Coordinates of C-alpha atoms in Angstrom, one line a residue:
X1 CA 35.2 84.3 68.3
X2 CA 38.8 84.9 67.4
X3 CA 38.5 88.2 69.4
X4 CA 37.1 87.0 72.5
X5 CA 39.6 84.3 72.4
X6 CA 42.6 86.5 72.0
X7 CA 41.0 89.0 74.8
X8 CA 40.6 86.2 77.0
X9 CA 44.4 84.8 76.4
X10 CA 45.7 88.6 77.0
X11 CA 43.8 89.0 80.1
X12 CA 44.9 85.1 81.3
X13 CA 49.3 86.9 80.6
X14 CA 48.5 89.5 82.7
X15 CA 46.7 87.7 85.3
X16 CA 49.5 85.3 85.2
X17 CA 52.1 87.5 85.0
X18 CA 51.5 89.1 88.4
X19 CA 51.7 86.0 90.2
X20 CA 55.7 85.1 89.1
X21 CA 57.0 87.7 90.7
X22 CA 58.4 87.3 94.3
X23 CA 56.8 89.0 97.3
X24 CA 58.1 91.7 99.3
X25 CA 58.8 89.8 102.3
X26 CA 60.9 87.3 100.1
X27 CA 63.1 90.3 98.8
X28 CA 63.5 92.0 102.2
X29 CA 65.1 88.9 103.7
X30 CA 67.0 88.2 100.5
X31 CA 68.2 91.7 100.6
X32 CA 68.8 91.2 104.7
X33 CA 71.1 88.4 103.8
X34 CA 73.4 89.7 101.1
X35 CA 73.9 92.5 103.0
X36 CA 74.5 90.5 106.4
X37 CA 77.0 88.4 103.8
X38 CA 78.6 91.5 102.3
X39 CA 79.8 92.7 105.9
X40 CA 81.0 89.5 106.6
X41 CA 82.9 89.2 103.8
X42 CA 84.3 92.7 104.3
X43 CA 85.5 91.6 107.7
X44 CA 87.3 88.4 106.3
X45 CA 89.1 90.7 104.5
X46 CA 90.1 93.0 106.9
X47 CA 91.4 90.3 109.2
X48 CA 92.9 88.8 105.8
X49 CA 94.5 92.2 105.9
X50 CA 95.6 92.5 109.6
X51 CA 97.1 88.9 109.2
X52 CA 98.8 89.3 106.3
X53 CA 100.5 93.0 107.7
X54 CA 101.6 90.8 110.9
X55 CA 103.3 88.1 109.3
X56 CA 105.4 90.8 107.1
X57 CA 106.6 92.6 110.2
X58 CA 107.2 89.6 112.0
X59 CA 109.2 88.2 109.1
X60 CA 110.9 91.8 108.8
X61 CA 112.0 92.2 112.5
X62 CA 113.0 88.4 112.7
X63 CA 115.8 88.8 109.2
X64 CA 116.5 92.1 111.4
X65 CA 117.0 90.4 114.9
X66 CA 119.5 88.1 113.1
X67 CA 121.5 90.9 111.2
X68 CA 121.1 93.0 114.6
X69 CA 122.7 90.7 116.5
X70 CA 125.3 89.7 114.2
X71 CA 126.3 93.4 113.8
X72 CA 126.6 93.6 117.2
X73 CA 128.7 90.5 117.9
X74 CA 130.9 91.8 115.6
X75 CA 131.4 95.0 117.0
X76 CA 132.4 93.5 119.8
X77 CA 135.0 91.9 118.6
X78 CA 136.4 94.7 116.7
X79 CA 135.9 97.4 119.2
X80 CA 137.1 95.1 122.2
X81 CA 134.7 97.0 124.1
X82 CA 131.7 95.2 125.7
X83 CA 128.1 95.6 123.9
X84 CA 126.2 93.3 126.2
X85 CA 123.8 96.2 126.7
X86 CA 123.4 97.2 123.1
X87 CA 122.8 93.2 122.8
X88 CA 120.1 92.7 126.0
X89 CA 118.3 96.3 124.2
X90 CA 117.4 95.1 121.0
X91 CA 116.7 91.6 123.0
X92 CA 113.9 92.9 124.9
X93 CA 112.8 94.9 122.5
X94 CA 113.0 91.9 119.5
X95 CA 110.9 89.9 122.6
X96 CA 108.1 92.5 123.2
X97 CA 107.7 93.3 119.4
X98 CA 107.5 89.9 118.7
X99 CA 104.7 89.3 121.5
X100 CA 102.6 92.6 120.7
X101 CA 102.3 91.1 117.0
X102 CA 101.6 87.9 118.8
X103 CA 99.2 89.2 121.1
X104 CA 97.3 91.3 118.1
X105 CA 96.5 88.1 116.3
X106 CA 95.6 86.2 119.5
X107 CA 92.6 88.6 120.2
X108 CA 91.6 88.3 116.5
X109 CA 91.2 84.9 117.0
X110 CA 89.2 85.4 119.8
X111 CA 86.6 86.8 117.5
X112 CA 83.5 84.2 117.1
X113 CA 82.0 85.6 114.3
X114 CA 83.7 88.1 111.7
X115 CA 80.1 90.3 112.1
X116 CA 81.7 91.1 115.0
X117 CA 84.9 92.8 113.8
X118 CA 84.1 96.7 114.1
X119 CA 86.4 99.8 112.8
X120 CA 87.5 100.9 115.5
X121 CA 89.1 97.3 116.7
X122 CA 90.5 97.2 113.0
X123 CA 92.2 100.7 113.3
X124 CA 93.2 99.7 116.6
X125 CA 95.0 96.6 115.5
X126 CA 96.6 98.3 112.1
X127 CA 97.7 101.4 114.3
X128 CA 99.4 98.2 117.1
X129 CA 101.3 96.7 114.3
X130 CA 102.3 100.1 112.7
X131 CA 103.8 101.2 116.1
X132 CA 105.7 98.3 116.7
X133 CA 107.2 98.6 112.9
X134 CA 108.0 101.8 113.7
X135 CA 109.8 101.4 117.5
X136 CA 111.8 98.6 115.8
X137 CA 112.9 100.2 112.4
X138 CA 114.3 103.1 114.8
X139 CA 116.6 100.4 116.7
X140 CA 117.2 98.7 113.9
X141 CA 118.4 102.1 112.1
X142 CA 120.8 102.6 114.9
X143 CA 122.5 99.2 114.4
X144 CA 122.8 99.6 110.9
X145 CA 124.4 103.1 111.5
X146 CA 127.0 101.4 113.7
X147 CA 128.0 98.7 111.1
X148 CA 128.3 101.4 108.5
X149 CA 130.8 103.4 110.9
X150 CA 132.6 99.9 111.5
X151 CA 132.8 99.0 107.8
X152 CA 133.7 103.3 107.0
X153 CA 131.0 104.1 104.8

């Protein structure tokens, strides 16, 4: 008796057993929707990224607009010669750097869904912001270059 009632409680575990697991469909769409999370997540970070790249320029070529322009008025004064060209140069091209990094954020924010966010828009943007870093640390080197020959290092 003991025996047919321990056979019948093993056989009741494994019948049992195969019923608490999960079906296939269930795991498919779980597995769908981590995924579908995952690449959402990783674009929230790149536009984390891209945001974070466009406020440090921004802040870089703004504390460099003001030194620019200072360096300029001063040499100015000291030369006696007239810089408003040097002055409207690194105006315009303070103006359009500022509105390219403006512009690069704008069409993020266009963006209804972060699924949405490919590579090649991401590299696009990066390589936008990158460009206008570098057009503006080459201006920005020539000022620098002139206040060093005004101050005679």
């Amino acid at each position: 008796m003991k025996r047919k009632l321990l056979t019948f409680m093993l056989t009741m575990c494994l019948v049992l057993a195969g019923y608490g697991g999960v079906s296939h469909d269930e795991y498919d769409k779980v597995v769908t929707e981590r995924d579908e999370l995952k690449k959402e997540n990783d674009n929230m970070q790149k536009v984390l990224e891209l945001n974070t790249k466009v406020a440090e320029c921004k802040a870089k070529i703004e504390a460099e607009y003001e030194h620019a322009k200072f360096t300029i008025l001063v040499t100015e004064k000291a030369s006696g010669q007239s810089t408003e060209e040097a002055m409207q140069s690194v105006d315009d091209l303070y103006n359009t750097s500022i509105n390219t990094l403006n512009a690069t954020i704008d069409t993020w924010d266009t963006i209804d869904s972060p699924t949405e966010i490919d590579d090649e828009t991401y590299n696009s943007a990066i390589q936008t912001v990158d460009t206008v870093d570098e057009t503006w640390e080459k201006t920005y080197e020539s000022v620098v270059s002139i206040e060093e020959v005004m101050v005679g290092k």
